[in-house]
mmCIF file of C-alpha atoms in Angstrom:
data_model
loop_
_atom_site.group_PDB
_atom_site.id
_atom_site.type_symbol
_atom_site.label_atom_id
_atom_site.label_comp_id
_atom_site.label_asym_id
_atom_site.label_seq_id
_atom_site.Cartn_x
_atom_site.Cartn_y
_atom_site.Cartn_z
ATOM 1 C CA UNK C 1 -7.489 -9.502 0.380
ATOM 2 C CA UNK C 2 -9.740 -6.398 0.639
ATOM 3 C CA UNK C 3 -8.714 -5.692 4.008
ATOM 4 C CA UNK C 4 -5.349 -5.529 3.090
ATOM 5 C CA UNK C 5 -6.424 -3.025 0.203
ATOM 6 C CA UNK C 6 -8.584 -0.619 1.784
ATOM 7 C CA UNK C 7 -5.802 -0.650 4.262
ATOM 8 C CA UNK C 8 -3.420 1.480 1.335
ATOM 9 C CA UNK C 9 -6.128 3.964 1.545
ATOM 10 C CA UNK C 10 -4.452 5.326 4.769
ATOM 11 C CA UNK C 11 -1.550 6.224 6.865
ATOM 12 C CA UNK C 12 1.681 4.152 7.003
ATOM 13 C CA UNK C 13 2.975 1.277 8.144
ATOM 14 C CA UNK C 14 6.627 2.917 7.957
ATOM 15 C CA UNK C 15 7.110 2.968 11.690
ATOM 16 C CA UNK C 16 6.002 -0.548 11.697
ATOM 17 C CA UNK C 17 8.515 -1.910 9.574
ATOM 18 C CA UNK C 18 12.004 -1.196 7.691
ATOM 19 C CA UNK C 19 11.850 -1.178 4.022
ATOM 20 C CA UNK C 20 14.167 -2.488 1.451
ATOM 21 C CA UNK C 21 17.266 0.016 0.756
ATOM 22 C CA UNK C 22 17.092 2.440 -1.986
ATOM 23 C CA UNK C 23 20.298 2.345 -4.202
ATOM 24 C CA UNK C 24 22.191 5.161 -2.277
ATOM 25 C CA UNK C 25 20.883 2.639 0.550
ATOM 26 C CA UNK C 26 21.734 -0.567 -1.085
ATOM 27 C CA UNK C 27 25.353 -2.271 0.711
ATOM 28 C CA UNK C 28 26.953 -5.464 0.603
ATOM 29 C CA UNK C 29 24.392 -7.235 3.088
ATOM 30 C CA UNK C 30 24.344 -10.569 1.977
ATOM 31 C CA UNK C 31 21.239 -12.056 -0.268
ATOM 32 C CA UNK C 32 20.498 -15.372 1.466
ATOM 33 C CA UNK C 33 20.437 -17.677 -1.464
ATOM 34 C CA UNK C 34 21.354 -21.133 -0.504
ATOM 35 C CA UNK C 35 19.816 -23.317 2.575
ATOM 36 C CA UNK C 36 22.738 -22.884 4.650
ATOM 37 C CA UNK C 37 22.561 -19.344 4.545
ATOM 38 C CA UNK C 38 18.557 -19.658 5.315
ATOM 39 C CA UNK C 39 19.484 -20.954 8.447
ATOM 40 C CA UNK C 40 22.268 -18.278 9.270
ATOM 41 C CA UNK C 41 19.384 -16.111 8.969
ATOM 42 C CA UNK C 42 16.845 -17.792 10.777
ATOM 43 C CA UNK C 43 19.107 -17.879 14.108
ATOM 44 C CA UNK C 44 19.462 -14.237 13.534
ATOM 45 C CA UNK C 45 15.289 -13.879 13.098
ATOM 46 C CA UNK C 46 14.666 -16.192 15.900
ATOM 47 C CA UNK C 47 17.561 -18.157 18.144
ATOM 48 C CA UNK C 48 14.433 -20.164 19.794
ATOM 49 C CA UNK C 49 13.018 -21.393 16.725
ATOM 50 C CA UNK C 50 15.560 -21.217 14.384
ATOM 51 C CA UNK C 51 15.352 -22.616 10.745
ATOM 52 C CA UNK C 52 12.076 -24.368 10.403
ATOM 53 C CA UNK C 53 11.203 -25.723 6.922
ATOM 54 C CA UNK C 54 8.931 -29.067 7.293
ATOM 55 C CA UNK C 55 7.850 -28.951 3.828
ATOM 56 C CA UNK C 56 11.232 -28.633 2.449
ATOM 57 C CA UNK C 57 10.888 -25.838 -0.190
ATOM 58 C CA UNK C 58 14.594 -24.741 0.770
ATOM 59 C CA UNK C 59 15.569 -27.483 -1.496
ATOM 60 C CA UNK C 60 12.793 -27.114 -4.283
ATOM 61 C CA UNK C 61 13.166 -25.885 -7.465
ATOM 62 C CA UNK C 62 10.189 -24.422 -9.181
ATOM 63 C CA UNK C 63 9.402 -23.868 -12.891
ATOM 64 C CA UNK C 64 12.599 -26.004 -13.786
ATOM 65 C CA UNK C 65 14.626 -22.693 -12.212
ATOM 66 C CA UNK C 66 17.997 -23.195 -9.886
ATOM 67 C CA UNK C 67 17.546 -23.958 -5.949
ATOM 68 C CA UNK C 68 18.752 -20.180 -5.681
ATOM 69 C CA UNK C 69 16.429 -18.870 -7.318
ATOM 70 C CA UNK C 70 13.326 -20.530 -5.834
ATOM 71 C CA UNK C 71 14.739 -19.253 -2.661
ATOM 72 C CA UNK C 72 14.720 -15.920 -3.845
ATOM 73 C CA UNK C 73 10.955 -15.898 -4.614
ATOM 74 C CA UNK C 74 9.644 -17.615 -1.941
ATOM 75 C CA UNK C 75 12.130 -14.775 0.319
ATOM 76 C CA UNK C 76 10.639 -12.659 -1.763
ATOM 77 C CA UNK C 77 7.203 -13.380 -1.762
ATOM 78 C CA UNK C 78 7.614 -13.997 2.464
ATOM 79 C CA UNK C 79 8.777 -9.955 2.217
ATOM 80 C CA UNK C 80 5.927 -8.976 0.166
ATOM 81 C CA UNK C 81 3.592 -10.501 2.019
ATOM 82 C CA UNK C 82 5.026 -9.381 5.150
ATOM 83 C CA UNK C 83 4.387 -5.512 3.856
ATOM 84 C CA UNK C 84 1.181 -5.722 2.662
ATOM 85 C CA UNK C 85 -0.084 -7.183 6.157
ATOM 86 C CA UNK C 86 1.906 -4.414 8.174
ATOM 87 C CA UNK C 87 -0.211 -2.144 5.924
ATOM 88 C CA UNK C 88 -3.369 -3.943 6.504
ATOM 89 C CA UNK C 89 -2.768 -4.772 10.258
ATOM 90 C CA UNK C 90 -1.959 -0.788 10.571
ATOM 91 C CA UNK C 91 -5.036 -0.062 8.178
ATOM 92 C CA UNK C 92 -7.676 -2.373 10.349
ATOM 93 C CA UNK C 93 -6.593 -0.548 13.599
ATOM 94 C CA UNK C 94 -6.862 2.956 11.943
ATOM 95 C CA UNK C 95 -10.078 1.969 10.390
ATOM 96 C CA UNK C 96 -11.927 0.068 13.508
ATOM 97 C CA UNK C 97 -11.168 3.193 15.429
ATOM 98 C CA UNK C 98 -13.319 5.464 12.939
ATOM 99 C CA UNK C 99 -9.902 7.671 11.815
ATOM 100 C CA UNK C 100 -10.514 8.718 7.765
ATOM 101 C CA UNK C 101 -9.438 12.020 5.729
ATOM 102 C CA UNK C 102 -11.614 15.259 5.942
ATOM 103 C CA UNK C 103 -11.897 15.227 2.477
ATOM 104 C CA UNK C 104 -14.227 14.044 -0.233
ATOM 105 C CA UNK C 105 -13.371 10.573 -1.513
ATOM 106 C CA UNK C 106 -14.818 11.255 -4.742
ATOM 107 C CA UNK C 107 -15.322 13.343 -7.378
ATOM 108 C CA UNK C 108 -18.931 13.609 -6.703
ATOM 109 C CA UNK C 109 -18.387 14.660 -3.379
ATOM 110 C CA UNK C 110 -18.867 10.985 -1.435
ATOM 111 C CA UNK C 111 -16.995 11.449 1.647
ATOM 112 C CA UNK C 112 -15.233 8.014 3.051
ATOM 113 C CA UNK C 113 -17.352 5.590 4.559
ATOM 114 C CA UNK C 114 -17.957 5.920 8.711
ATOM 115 C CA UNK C 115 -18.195 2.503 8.767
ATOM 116 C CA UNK C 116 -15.649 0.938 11.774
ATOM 117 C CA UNK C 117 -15.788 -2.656 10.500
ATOM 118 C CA UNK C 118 -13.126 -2.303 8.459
ATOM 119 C CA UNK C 119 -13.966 -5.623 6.068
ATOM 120 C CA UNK C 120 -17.948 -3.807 5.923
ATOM 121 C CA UNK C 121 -15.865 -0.334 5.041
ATOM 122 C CA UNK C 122 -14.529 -1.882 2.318
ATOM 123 C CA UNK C 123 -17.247 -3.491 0.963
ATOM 124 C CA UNK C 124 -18.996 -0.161 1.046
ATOM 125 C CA UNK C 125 -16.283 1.746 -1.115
ATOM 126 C CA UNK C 126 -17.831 1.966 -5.017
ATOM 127 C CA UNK C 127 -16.371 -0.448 -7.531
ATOM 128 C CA UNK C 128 -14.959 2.635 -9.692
ATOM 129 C CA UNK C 129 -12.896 3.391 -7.012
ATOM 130 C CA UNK C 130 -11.647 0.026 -6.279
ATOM 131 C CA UNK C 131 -10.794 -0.263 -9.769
ATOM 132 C CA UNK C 132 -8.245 2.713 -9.278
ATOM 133 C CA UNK C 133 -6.923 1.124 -6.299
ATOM 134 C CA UNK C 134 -6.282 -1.989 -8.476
ATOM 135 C CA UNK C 135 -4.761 -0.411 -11.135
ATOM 136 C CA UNK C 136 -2.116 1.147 -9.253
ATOM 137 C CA UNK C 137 -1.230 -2.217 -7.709
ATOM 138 C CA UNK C 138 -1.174 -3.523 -11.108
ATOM 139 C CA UNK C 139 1.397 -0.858 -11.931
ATOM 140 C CA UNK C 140 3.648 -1.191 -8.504
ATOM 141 C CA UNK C 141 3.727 -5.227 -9.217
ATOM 142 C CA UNK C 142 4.651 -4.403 -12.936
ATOM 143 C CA UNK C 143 7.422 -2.148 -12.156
ATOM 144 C CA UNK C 144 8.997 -4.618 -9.245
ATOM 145 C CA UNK C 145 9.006 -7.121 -11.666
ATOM 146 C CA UNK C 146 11.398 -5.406 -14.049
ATOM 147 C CA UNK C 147 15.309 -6.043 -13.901
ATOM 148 C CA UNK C 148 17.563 -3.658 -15.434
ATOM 149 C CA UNK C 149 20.707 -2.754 -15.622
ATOM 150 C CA UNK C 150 20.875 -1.162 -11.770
ATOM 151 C CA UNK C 151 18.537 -3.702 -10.850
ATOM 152 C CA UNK C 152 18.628 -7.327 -10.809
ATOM 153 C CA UNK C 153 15.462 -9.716 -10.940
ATOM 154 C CA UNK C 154 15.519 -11.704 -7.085
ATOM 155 C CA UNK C 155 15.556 -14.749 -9.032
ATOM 156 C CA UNK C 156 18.606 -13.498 -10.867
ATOM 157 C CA UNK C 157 20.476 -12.516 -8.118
ATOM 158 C CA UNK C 158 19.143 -9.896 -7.102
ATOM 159 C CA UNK C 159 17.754 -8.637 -3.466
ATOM 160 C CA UNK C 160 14.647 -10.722 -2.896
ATOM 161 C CA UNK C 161 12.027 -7.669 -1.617
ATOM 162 C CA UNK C 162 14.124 -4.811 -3.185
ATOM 163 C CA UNK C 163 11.851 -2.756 -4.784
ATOM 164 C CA UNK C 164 13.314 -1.087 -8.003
ATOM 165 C CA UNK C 165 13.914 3.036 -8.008
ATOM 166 C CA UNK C 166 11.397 5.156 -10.268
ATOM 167 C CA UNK C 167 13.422 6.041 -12.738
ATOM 168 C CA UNK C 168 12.599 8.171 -15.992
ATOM 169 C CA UNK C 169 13.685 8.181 -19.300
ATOM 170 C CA UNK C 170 14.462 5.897 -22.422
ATOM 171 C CA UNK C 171 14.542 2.969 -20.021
ATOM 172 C CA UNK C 172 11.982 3.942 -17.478
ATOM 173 C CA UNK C 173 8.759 6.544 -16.966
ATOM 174 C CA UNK C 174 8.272 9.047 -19.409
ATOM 175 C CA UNK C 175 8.196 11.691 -16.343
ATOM 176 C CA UNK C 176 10.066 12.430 -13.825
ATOM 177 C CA UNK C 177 9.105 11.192 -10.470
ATOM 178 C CA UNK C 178 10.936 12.885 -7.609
ATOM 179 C CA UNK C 179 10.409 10.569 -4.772
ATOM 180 C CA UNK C 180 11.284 6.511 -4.482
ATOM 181 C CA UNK C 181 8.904 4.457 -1.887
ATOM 182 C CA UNK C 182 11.993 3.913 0.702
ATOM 183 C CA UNK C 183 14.254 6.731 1.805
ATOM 184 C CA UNK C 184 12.715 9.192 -0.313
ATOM 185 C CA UNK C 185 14.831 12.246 0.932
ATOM 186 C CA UNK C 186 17.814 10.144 1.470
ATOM 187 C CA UNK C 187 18.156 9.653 5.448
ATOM 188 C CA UNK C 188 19.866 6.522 5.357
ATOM 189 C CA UNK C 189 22.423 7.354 2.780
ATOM 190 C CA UNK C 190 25.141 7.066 5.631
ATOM 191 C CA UNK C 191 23.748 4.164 7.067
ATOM 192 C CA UNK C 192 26.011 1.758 9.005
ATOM 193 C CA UNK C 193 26.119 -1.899 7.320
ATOM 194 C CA UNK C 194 24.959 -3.044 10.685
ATOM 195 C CA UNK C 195 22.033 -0.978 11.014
ATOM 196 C CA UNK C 196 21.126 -1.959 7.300
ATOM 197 C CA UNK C 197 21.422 -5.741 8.605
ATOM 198 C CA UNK C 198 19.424 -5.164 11.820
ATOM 199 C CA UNK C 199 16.639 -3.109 10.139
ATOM 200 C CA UNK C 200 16.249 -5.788 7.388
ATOM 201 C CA UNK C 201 15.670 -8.492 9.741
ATOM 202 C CA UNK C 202 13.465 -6.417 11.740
ATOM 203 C CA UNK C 203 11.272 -6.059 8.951
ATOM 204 C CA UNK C 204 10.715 -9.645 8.774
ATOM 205 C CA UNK C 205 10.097 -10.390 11.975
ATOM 206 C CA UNK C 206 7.274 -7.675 11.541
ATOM 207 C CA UNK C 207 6.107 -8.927 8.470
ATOM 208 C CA UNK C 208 5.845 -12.261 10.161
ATOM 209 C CA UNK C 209 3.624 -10.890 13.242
ATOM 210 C CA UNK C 210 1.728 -9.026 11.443
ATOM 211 C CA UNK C 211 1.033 -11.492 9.094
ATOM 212 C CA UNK C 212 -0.810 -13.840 11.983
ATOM 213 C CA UNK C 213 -1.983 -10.518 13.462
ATOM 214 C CA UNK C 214 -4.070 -9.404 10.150
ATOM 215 C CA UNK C 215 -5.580 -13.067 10.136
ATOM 216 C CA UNK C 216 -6.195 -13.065 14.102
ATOM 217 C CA UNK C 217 -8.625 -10.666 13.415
ATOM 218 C CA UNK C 218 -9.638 -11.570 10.333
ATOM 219 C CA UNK C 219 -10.578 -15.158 12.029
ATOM 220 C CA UNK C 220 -12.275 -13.602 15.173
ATOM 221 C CA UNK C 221 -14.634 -11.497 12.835
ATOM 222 C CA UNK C 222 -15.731 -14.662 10.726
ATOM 223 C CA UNK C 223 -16.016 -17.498 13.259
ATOM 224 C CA UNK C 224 -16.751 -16.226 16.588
ATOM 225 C CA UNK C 225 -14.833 -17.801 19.309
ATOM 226 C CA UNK C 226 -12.245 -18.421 17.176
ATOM 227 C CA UNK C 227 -9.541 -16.286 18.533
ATOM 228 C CA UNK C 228 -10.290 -16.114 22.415
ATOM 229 C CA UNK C 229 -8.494 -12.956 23.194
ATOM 230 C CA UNK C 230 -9.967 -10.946 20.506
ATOM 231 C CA UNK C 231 -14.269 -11.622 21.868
ATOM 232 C CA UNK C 232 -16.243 -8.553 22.408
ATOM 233 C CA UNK C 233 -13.286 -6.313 20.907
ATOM 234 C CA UNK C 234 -13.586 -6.745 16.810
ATOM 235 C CA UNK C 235 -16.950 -6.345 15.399
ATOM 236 C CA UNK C 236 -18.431 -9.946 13.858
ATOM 237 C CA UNK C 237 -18.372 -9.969 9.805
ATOM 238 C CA UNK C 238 -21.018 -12.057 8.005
ATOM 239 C CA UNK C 239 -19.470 -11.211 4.183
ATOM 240 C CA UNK C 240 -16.257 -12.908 2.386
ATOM 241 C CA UNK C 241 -13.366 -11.132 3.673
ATOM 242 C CA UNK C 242 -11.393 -12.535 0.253
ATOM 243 C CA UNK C 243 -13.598 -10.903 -2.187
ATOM 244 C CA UNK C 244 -12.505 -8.014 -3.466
ATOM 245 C CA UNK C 245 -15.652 -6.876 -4.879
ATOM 246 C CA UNK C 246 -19.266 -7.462 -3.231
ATOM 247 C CA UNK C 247 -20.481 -8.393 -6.714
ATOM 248 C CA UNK C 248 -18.636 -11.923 -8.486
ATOM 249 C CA UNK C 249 -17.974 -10.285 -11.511
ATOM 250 C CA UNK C 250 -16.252 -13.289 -13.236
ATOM 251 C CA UNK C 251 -19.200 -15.487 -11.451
ATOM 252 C CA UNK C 252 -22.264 -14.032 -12.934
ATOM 253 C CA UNK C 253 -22.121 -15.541 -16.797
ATOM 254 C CA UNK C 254 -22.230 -18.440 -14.978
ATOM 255 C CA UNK C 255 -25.008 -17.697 -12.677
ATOM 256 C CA UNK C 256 -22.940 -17.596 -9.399
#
């Protein structure tokens, strides 16, 4: 988890990865909603594999919500996830290589960390600052969570990892905010259908490998050995790489 935070902190995993479609982006591709179109997908994703679902969730339903809908979040939630390792995958390479801003990170003048194990960077960025980092999280999941009239929940039928426009206003920020996180100077407004298609499928895939990527290294930090290939080129980690904060806040009343 914090490795996949302090990765926000820099660069972009844009050229990694092809993000959902703005609204002058948005087309007809079709929202996979149903099993059978899972496994139209799948083919498309990967022909050797193909649809591969051993626990069965393609035919859950959770919360006492449709079959389409559950599909929708877990599409969703495989999307999400997908992103936020591209980021961190992206962020751990930038980071074990020693690459930061110029700048102050702080007010106070603290510059960012020199540390190259990026899990021991993290850990030495203050609380107050992780706090920040939190809070706008806090706000991006808040605002993807919305449905409105131009947008549509993904367990409503709407695009499972389409992330909603800023938009200001009655109905949305009380400023205006001139830039959306995909497209924001419009490059793709004339984008062929097929394109769209490819690129959102590509993104997947991405997600997917950077996923097992993120964790790869992750793994051959925390038990040595672990991932053969990776020995003698990421630095061992002896903390707890899911901990956001070096202190167990919600642990200490309780002496932990």
């Amino acid at each position: 988890m914090k490795l996949a935070i302090a990765s926000l902190l820099v660069g972009t995993a844009a050229a990694f990865t092809a993000p959902s479609l703005s609204t002058s982006a948005r087309s007809t591709t079709q929202v996979a909603e149903t099993k059978a179109d899972l496994e139209v997908i799948a083919k498309k994703l990967n022909p050797i594999v193909g649809f591969y679902d051993p626990m069965n969730l393609a035919e859950a339903t959770f919360w006492g919500t449709t079959n389409e809908a559950t599909i929708g979040f877990l599409r969703h939630a495989e999307i999400k996830h997908g992103r936020v390792a591209m980021f961190a995958f992206v962020g751990y390479i930038v980071h074990a290589n020693g690459i930061k801003f110029p700048w102050a990170m702080q007010m106070d003048g603290s510059p960012f960390p020199s540390e190259t194990n990026p899990p021991a960077l993290w850990d030495a960025v203050s609380d107050s600052a992780k706090w920040q980092i939190f809070s706008l999280i806090f706000f991006l999941e808040f605002w993807s969570e919305l449905s409105t009239p131009t947008h549509k929940h993904y367990m409503s039928g709407g695009r499972p990892g389409d992330f909603p426009d800023f938009v200001s206003g009655p109905d949305g920020l009380p400023h205006p905010v001139p830039f959306n996180f995909y497209d924001p100077f419009k490059f793709s407004s004339k984008m062929s259908e097929e394109t769209k298609e490819r690129r959102l499928l590509a993104e997947i895939n991405n997600g997917r490998a950077a996923m097992l990527g993120i964790f790869g290294f992750l793994s051959a930090q925390c038990a040595e050995g672990s991932v053969p290939a990776l020995t003698g080129i990421v630095q061992s980690y002896a903390g707890e790489p899911m901990a956001p904060f070096t202190t167990n806040y919600l642990g200490q009343p309780f002496g932990l």
